[in-house]
Each structure stands twice: as C-alpha cells, then as structure tokens.
XYZ file of C-alpha atoms in Angstrom:
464
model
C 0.000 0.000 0.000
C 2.905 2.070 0.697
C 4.742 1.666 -1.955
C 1.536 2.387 -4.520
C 0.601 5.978 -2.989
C 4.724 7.114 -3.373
C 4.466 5.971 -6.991
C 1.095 7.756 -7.415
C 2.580 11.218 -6.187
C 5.869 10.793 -8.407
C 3.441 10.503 -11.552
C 1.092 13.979 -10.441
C 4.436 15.577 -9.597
C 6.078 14.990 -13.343
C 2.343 15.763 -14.834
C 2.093 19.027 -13.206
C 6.436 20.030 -14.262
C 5.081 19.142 -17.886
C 1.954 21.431 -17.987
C 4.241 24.330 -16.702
C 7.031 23.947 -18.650
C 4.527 23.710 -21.785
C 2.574 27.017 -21.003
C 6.282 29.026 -20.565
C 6.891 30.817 -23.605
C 10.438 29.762 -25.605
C 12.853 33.297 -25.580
C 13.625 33.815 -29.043
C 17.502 31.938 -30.032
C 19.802 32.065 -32.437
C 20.270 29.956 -35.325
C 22.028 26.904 -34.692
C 25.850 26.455 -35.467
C 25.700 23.382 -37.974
C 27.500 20.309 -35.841
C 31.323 19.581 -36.754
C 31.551 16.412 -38.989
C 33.951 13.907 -37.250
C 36.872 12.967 -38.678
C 37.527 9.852 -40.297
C 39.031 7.167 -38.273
C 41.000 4.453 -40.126
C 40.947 1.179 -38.959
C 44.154 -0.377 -38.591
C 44.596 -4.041 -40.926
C 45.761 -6.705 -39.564
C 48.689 -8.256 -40.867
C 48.771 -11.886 -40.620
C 52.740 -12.814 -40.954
C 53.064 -16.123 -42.745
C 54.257 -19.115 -40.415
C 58.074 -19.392 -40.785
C 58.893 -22.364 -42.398
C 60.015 -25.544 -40.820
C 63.623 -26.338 -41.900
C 64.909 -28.408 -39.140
C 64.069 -32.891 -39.374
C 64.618 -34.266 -35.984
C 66.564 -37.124 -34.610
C 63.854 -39.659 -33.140
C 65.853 -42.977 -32.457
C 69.471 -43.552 -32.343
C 71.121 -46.957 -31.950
C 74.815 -46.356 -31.428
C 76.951 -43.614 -33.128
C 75.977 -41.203 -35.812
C 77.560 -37.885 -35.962
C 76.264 -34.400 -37.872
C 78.788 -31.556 -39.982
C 76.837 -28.092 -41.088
C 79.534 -25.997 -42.551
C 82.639 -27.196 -40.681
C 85.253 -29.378 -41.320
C 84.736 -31.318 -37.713
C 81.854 -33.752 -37.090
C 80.070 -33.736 -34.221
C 78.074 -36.562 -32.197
C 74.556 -36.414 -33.051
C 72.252 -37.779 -30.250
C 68.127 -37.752 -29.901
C 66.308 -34.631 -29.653
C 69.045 -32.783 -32.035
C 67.895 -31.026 -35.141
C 69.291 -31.883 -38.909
C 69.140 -28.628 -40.426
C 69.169 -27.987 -44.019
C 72.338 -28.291 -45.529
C 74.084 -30.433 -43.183
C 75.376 -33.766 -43.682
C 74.912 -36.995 -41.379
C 76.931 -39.885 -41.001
C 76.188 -43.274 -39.359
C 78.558 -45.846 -38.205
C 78.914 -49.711 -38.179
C 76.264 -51.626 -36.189
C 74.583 -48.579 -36.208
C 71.326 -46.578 -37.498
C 69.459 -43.273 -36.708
C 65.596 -42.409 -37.469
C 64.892 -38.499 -38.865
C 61.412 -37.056 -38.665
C 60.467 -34.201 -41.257
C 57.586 -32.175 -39.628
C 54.747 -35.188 -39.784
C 55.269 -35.873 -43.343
C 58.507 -37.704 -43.891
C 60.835 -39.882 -41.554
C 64.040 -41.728 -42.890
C 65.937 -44.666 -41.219
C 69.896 -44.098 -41.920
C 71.337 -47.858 -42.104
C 74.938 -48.760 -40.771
C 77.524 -47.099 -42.972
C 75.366 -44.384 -44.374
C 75.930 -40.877 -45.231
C 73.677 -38.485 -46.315
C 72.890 -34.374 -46.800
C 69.845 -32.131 -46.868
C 70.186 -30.202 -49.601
C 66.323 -28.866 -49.324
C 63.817 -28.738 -46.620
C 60.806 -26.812 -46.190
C 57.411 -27.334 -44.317
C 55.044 -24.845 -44.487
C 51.308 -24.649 -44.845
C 50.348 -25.549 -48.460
C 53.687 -26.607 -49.204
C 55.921 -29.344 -47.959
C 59.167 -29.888 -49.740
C 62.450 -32.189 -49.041
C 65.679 -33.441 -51.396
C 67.816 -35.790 -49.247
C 71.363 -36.564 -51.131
C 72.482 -39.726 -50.487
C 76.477 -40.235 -50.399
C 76.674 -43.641 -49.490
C 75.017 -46.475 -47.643
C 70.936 -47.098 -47.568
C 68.365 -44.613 -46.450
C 64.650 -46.148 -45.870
C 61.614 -43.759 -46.250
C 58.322 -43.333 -45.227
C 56.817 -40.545 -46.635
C 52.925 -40.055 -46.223
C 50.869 -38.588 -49.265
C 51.501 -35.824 -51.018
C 49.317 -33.182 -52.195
C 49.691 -30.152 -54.852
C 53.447 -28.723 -54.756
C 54.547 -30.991 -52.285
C 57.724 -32.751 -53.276
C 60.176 -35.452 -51.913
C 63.126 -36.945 -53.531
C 66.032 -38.911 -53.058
C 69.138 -38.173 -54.762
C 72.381 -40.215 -55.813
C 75.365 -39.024 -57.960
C 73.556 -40.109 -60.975
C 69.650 -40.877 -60.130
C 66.822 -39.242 -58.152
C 63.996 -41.091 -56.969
C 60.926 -39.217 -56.561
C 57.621 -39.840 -54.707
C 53.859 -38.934 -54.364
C 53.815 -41.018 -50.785
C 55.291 -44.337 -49.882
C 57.826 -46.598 -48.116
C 60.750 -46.937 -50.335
C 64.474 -47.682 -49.781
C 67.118 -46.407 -52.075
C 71.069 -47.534 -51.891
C 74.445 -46.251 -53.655
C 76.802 -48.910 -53.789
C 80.144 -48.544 -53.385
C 80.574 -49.974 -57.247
C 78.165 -46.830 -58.689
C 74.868 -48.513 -59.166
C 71.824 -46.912 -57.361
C 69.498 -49.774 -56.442
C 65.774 -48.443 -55.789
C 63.086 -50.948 -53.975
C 59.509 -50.307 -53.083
C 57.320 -51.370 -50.282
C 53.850 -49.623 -51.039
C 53.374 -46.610 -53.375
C 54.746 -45.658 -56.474
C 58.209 -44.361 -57.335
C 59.390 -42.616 -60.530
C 63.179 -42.764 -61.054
C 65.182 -40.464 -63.442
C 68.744 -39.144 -64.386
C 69.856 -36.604 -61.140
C 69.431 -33.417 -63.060
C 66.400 -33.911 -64.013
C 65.475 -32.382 -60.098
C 67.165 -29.507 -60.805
C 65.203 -28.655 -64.166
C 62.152 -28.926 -62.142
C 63.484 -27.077 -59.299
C 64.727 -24.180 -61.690
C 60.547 -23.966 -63.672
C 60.082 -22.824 -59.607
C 61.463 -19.428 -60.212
C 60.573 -18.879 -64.070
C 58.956 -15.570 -64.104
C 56.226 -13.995 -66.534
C 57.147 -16.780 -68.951
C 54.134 -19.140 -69.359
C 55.823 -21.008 -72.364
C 59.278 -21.732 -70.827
C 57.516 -23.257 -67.754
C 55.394 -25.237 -70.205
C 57.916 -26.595 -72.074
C 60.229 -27.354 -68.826
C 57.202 -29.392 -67.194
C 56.923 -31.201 -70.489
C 60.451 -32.571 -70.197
C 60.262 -33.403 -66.649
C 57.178 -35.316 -67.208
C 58.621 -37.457 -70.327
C 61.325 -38.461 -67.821
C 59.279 -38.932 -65.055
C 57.383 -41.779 -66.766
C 60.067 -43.653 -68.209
C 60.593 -45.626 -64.999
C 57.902 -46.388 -62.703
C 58.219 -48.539 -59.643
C 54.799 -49.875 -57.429
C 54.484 -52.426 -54.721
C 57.493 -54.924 -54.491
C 59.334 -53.827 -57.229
C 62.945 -52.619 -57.736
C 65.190 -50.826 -60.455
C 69.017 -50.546 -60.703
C 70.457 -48.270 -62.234
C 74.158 -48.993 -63.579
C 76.546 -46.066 -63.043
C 77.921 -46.234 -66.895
C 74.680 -45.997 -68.536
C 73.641 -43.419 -66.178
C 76.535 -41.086 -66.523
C 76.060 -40.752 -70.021
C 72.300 -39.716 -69.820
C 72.646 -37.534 -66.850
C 75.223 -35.491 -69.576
C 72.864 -35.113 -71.870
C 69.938 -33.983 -69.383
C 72.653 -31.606 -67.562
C 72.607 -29.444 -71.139
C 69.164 -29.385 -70.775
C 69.435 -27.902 -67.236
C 72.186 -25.601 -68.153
C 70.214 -24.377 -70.934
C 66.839 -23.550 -68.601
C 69.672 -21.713 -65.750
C 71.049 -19.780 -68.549
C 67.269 -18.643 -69.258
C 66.071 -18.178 -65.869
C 69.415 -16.382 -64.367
C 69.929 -13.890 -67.585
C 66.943 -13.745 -69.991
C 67.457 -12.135 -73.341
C 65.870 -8.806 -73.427
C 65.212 -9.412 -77.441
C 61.998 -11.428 -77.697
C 63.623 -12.699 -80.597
C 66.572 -13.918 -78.529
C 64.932 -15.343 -75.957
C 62.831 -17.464 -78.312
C 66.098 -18.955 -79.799
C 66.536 -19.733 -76.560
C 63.643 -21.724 -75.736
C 63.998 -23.387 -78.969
C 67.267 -24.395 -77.973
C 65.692 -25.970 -74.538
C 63.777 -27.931 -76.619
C 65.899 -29.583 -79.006
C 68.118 -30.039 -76.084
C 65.211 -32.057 -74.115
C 64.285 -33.962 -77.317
C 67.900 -35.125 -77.978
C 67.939 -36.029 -74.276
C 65.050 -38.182 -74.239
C 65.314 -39.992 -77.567
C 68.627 -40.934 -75.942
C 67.218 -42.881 -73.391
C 68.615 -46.295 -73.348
C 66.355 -49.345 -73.172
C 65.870 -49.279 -69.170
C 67.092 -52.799 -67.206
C 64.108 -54.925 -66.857
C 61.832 -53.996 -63.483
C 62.187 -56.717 -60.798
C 60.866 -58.128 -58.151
C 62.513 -56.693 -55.041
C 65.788 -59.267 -53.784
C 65.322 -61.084 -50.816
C 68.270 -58.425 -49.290
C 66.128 -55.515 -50.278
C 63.196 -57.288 -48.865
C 64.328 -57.257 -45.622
C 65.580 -53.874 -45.858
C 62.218 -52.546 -46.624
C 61.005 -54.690 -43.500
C 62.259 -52.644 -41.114
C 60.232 -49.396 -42.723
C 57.911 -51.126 -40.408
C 59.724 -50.359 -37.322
C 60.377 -46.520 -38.252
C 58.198 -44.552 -36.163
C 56.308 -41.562 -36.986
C 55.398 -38.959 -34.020
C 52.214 -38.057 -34.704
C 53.086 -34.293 -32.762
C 56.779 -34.167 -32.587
C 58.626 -32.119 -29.960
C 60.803 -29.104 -31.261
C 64.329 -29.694 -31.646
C 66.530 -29.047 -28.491
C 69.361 -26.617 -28.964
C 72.696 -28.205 -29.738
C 74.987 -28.380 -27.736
C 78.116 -26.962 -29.996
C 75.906 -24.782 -31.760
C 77.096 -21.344 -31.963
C 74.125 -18.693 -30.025
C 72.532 -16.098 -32.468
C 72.838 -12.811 -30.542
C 69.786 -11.473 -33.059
C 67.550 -14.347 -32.458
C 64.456 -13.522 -30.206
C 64.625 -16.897 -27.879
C 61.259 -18.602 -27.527
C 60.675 -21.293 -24.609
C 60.049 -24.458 -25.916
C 59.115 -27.651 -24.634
C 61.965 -29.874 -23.822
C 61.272 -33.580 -25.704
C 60.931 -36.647 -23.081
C 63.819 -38.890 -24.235
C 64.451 -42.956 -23.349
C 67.825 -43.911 -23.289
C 68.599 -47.519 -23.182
C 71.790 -49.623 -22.060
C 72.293 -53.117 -21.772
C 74.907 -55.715 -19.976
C 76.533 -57.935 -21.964
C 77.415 -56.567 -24.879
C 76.392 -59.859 -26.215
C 72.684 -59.659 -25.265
C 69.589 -59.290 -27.931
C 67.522 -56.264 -26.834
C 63.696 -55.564 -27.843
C 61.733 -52.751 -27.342
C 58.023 -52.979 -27.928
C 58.669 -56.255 -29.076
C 60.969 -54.670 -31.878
C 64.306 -55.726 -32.458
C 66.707 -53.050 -31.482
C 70.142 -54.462 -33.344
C 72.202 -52.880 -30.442
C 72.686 -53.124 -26.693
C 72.495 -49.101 -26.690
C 69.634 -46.879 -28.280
C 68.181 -43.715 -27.192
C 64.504 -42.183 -28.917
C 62.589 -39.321 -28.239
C 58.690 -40.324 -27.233
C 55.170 -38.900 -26.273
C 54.956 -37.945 -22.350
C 53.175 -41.151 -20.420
C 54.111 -43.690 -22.994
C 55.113 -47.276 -22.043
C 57.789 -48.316 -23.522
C 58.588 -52.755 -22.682
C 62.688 -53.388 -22.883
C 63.425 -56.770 -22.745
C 66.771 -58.373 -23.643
C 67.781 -61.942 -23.570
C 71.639 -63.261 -23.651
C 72.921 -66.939 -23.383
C 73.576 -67.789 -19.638
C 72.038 -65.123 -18.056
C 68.079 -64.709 -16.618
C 65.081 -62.893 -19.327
C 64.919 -59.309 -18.794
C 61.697 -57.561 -19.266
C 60.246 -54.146 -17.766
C 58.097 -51.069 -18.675
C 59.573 -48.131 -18.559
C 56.523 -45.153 -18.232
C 57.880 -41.697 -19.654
C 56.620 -39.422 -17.332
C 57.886 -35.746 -17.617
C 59.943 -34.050 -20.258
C 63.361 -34.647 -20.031
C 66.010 -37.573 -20.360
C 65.086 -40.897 -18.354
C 67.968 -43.042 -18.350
C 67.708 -46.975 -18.121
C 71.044 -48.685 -17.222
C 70.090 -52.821 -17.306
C 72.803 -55.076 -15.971
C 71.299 -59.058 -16.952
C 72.119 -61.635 -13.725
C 73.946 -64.050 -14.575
C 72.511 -67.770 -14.443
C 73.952 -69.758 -11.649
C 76.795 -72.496 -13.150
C 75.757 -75.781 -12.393
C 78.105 -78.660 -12.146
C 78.354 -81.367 -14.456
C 76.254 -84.508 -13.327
C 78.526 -87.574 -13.761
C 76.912 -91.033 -14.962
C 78.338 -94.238 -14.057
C 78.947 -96.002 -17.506
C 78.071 -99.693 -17.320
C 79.552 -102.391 -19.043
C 78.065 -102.834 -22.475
C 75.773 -105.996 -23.021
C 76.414 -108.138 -25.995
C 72.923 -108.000 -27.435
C 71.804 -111.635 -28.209
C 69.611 -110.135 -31.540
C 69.916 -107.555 -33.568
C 69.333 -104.061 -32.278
C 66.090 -102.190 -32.825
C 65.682 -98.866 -33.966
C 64.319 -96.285 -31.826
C 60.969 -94.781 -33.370
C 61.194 -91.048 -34.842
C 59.662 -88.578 -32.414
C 56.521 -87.720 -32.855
C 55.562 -84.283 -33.693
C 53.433 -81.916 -32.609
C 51.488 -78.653 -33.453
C 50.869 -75.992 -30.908
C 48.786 -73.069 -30.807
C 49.180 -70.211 -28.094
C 46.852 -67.624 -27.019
C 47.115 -65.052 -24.717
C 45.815 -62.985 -22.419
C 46.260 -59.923 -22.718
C 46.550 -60.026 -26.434
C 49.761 -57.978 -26.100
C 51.604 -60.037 -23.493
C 55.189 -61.535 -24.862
C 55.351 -65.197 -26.240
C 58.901 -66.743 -25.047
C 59.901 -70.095 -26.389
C 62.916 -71.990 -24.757
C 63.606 -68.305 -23.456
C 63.830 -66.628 -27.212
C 60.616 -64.233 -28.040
C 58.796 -65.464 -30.719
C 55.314 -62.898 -31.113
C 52.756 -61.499 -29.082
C 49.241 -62.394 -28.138
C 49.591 -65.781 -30.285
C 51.914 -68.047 -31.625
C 51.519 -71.691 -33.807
C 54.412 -74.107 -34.028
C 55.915 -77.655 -34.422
C-alpha cells in the first residue's frame, strides 16, 4: 500500500512540471551552429605474418653412433632430440642406425655405414618440400601422401627417386649402381638433373611457355621408370653417366634462361627453342631401361624394417645443440623440452627388444610422447630374461642402465657307464619322435610369447 501511494505522487508531480514547462513561452535563439563532422578514423589491418617455415628434421631414435657436420670441417656426435638442419650432412657408423622425422610428413631410417645431406627442406602450410642426397650407404623412407606442390626426392650421384607417398628404400653402392626398392606406393626414377630442371621452372617468371615446355620434359622423364608395390630398379653407373650429360645441357640451358633472360623477344625465343631440341635429344637418348624386378630377398628385408620406423604423430621441437654457436639477433622462444628414453644393456652380447621390436644394439636412445610405455626386454645366453616397462613421465632424459644376472653355473652330473651288453639279436631302432602342433593364445593379447627363453610374437603363436 505504501509503496503504490509514493508511486502515485511521483506521476502527479512529473504531470504538473510538464503542464508548466509547456505554457512558458520559448525566448527567441539564435540559429544553430551546424555540428562539426567527425573525422575519419582508419581502422588499422591486420597483418597476418606467414608461419616461418620448418627447416629443421629431428633425430627420433638412435642406436649407437651417428655424428652431424653443417659448414665445418669437424663432425660432431649427433644424439636424440638434435635437429638436422638444411644443408648439413649426417653420417652413421657400423652396427649402427638413426631415425629423422620431417615435420609429420617424412621420416628416414639411416642404415649402418650411411651418409647423407639435406640439400632442401621446407614445411610450411600448403607446401611441404624435401631433397635428401644420399652419399653412401641405404636410407629407408616413409613418406605419407603428397598433395599439390609438395615434393620429396632422393638423390644419388647419378639418379633421383621421386615420390607422391610411400615406403621406399634407395642404396648407392660402393661400385656406382643406385638400387631403388619399393614397399607400397609408387616411385618414378630419373637421371639426377632432371630435379634440378624442375626445381629451376620454380622461379621462371612472366614466362608461361618456358615453364610449359620445362614441365613437359620433366614429365617425359618422369614416366620412363615407374616402380609400385614390391618392385625394384638398378640403375648402372655407366649408362647413367652418359644420360645424366645429356639432361645436364638441358638444365644448363633452362639456368642460362632463368638467371639472364634475353631482353630481345627474338633472342629469348632462340633460346627456348634451344631448350627444346636439347630435351628432345635427351630423351630420344634414353637407353632401353634394365628390366623392373621383383625386389631381392636383401632388399626385402631392408624394406622390413620401414615397419619399425616410427612416426610422431606431434613431434617435440628440436633441443638446442649443444656446440651450436648462439645467435645474438635471435628472439629466444621457450620451448618444450622432448621426453627422451635412453637404453643400455649388460653384456654386450645380449639381444635387446623394445616394444617387441628388435633393437640391433645393446644401446639406443629415442625421443617419445609424455606417459608412454615403452617394454625393454633383452635376452643373452647364460644369463636370466629381462623384461620391464619403462613409463615416460615428464619431459626430459630418463635413463635406463640394465645389468642381466647371470645364471647360476651348475656342475656337471657324472653317470656311471656300465659295461656294455652283448645284445643276443639284432638291435632295434628307436621310433622317430613324434611331432606336434601348438597353438598359443594369450591374455592380454599384447603379453610376450617366449619359447625356450627366445621371443617369438605377441598375443599368439603356432608351431611344431
């Protein structure tokens, strides 16, 4: 009730102020200054600064000794976590091997006795790119599928193997050949300067006809040699030599385009004509190619262990190197530190697994995703089964150091030996064995299968 008659007496009190202010005449005014436009306010543009391109791979697994040289004479030891920068060279040693990661796009395995630079490597948005030059020695590749520009090749003295996404191996031998062998995908293998006429149609400018024509020679020697599942290609080093000549005038020709065009159009269509008739003579040249074959049992097995080179599906930035030389310039940016396994095992003589992978070595180190389990085990003649999960719990270096026991000796048992019966008939043969099959299941599915203490599988296992 209160509250109604104060809300009544506001109302009459505004009522009455209205009536009065109406019936008050208005004193005459002046006119009315017109009202100052505002000035225009420009809104500032954003400027979104393209991501800086990745041009570091990664060192993911390392079993024993690999070392890394980028612009120095001296070679230092490479371990995991370590970037591979463009333009620096890797070497692995005997009874060793090292895994590098390219963004998430491209991992190689470097076999014993390999060397190898990176002569290009960009990842960017759009546009993922990588040339690995192989000196000597076997690189394995898993490279997922490319899109667009993308591009990855492999490169020898003589050959380049190129890819649209697969698991391929290449090798230089220490004779000359190039041996090429496929696991999945398909592989297109061509003289070695036939990459660098493709990489010089990249920075052709305002010259639709020269890019045109380039592409057209590329692709003739593209398709001369294609590879798919289970097949490989050698190329001999005399045969090759003598093409990659011929397809180095083409390339020479193209550079001499690109780096000084001829301001005369008429000049600079001699020139292209003389690109062409180069690339023609080049490609009628082409020798009858060695027959395809089905990969070698040796190549087999190389291309076996693709299935053992892991791919991180995030992978950690590279750590800072140790004897890398500080850029006083260089804005530093915290990053993550990688969680990193490293793995040693007593005797030297001992077979080591991890996640039921053989390892090759008695010491590896990899770089792997915070709370992963990771099961060592490691068997050696004479001394008890080793087996334990190791949980990577922080970022950071966790160290295993495994020292096998040693089985007890036991003493020989000495039988009396008895004086030997004459047998009264003729002796009978003792029946064959017989022989069984046996089928093992566990559970869990993932739990180790160890026969007369050597692993054989997990989950299940059939033998005689």
């Amino acid at each position: 009730m209160v509250r109604r008659i104060i809300g009544t007496g506001v109302a009459l009190g505004v009522m009455l102020l209205l009536a009065f202010t109406a019936c008050t005449p208005e004193p005459p005014s002046e006119a009315a200054a017109p009202a100052p436009v505002p000035a225009a306010v420009e809104t500032p543009v954003a400027v979104v600064a393209e991501p800086a391109a990745l041009t570091d791979g990664l060192v993911t697994f390392l079993v024993g000794d690999a070392f890394h040289q980028n612009g120095t004479p001296e070679w230092y030891p490479l371990d995991i976590g370590d970037p591979v920068p463009v333009d620096s060279t890797v070497r692995v040693d005997d009874n060793s091997y090292v895994d590098i990661q390219f963004g998430t796009f491209a991992a190689i395995r470097l076999e014993p006795r390999t060397t190898v630079s990176i002569s290009q490597l960009s990842i960017k948005p759009g546009e993922r790119r990588a040339t690995i030059e192989l000196v000597a020695g076997t690189v394995l590749n898993n490279v997922e599928q490319l899109t667009g520009t993308d591009r990855y090749r492999v490169r020898t003295a003589s050959t380049v193997a190129g890819v649209r996404g697969t698991a391929f191996g290449v090798t230089a031998t220490e004779d000359g050949r190039t041996v090429v062998g496929v696991k999945t995908g398909r592989v297109s293998v061509a003289p070695r300067a036939v990459s660098e006429i493709e990489d010089l149609a990249d920075d052709v400018v305002d010259d639709d006809e020269l890019v045109g024509l380039v592409e057209s020679i590329v692709r003739s020697f593209d398709e001369g040699v294609i590879l798919i599942d289970e097949q490989q290609f050698v190329v001999d080093e005399p045969v090759a030599v003598e093409l990659e000549q011929r397809v180095a005038a083409v390339a020479d020709a193209v550079r001499s385009l690109v780096t000084d065009p001829p301001d005369p159009p008429e000049q600079r269509q001699a020139a292209r004509e003389d690109v062409q008739r180069l690339g023609e003579q080049a490609i009628a040249a082409r020798p009858e190619p060695t027959p395809i074959e089905t990969v070698s049992p040796e190549v087999r097995e190389q291309l076996r262990r693709i299935d053992d080179l892991r791919v991180l599906p995030d992978p950690p930035a590279p750590r800072a190197r140790p004897d890398a030389i500080p850029d006083a310039s260089a804005q530093e940016t915290p990053v993550a530190e990688s969680a990193r396994l490293s793995v040693r095992v007593q005797p030297d003589t001992a077979t080591v697994f991890a996640d039921a992978v053989r390892i090759g070595g008695v010491r590896f180190s990899g770089v792997y995703s915070i709370g992963a389990v990771v099961t060592i085990e490691a068997y050696a003649d004479g001394y008890e089964p080793f087996i334990e999960e190791v949980t990577i719990g922080e970022p950071g270096l966790t160290e295993l150091q495994v020292a096998m026991v040693a089985l007890p000796e036991t003493e020989p048992v000495v039988e009396p030996v008895a004086a030997a019966a004459v047998p009264d008939t003729e002796p009978v043969a003792e029946p064959e064995p017989s022989r069984y099959r046996v089928n093992v299941r566990t559970t869990p599915a993932n739990a180790s299968i160890l026969l007369d203490g050597r692993p054989v599988g997990r989950g299940s296992f059939t033998g005689e």
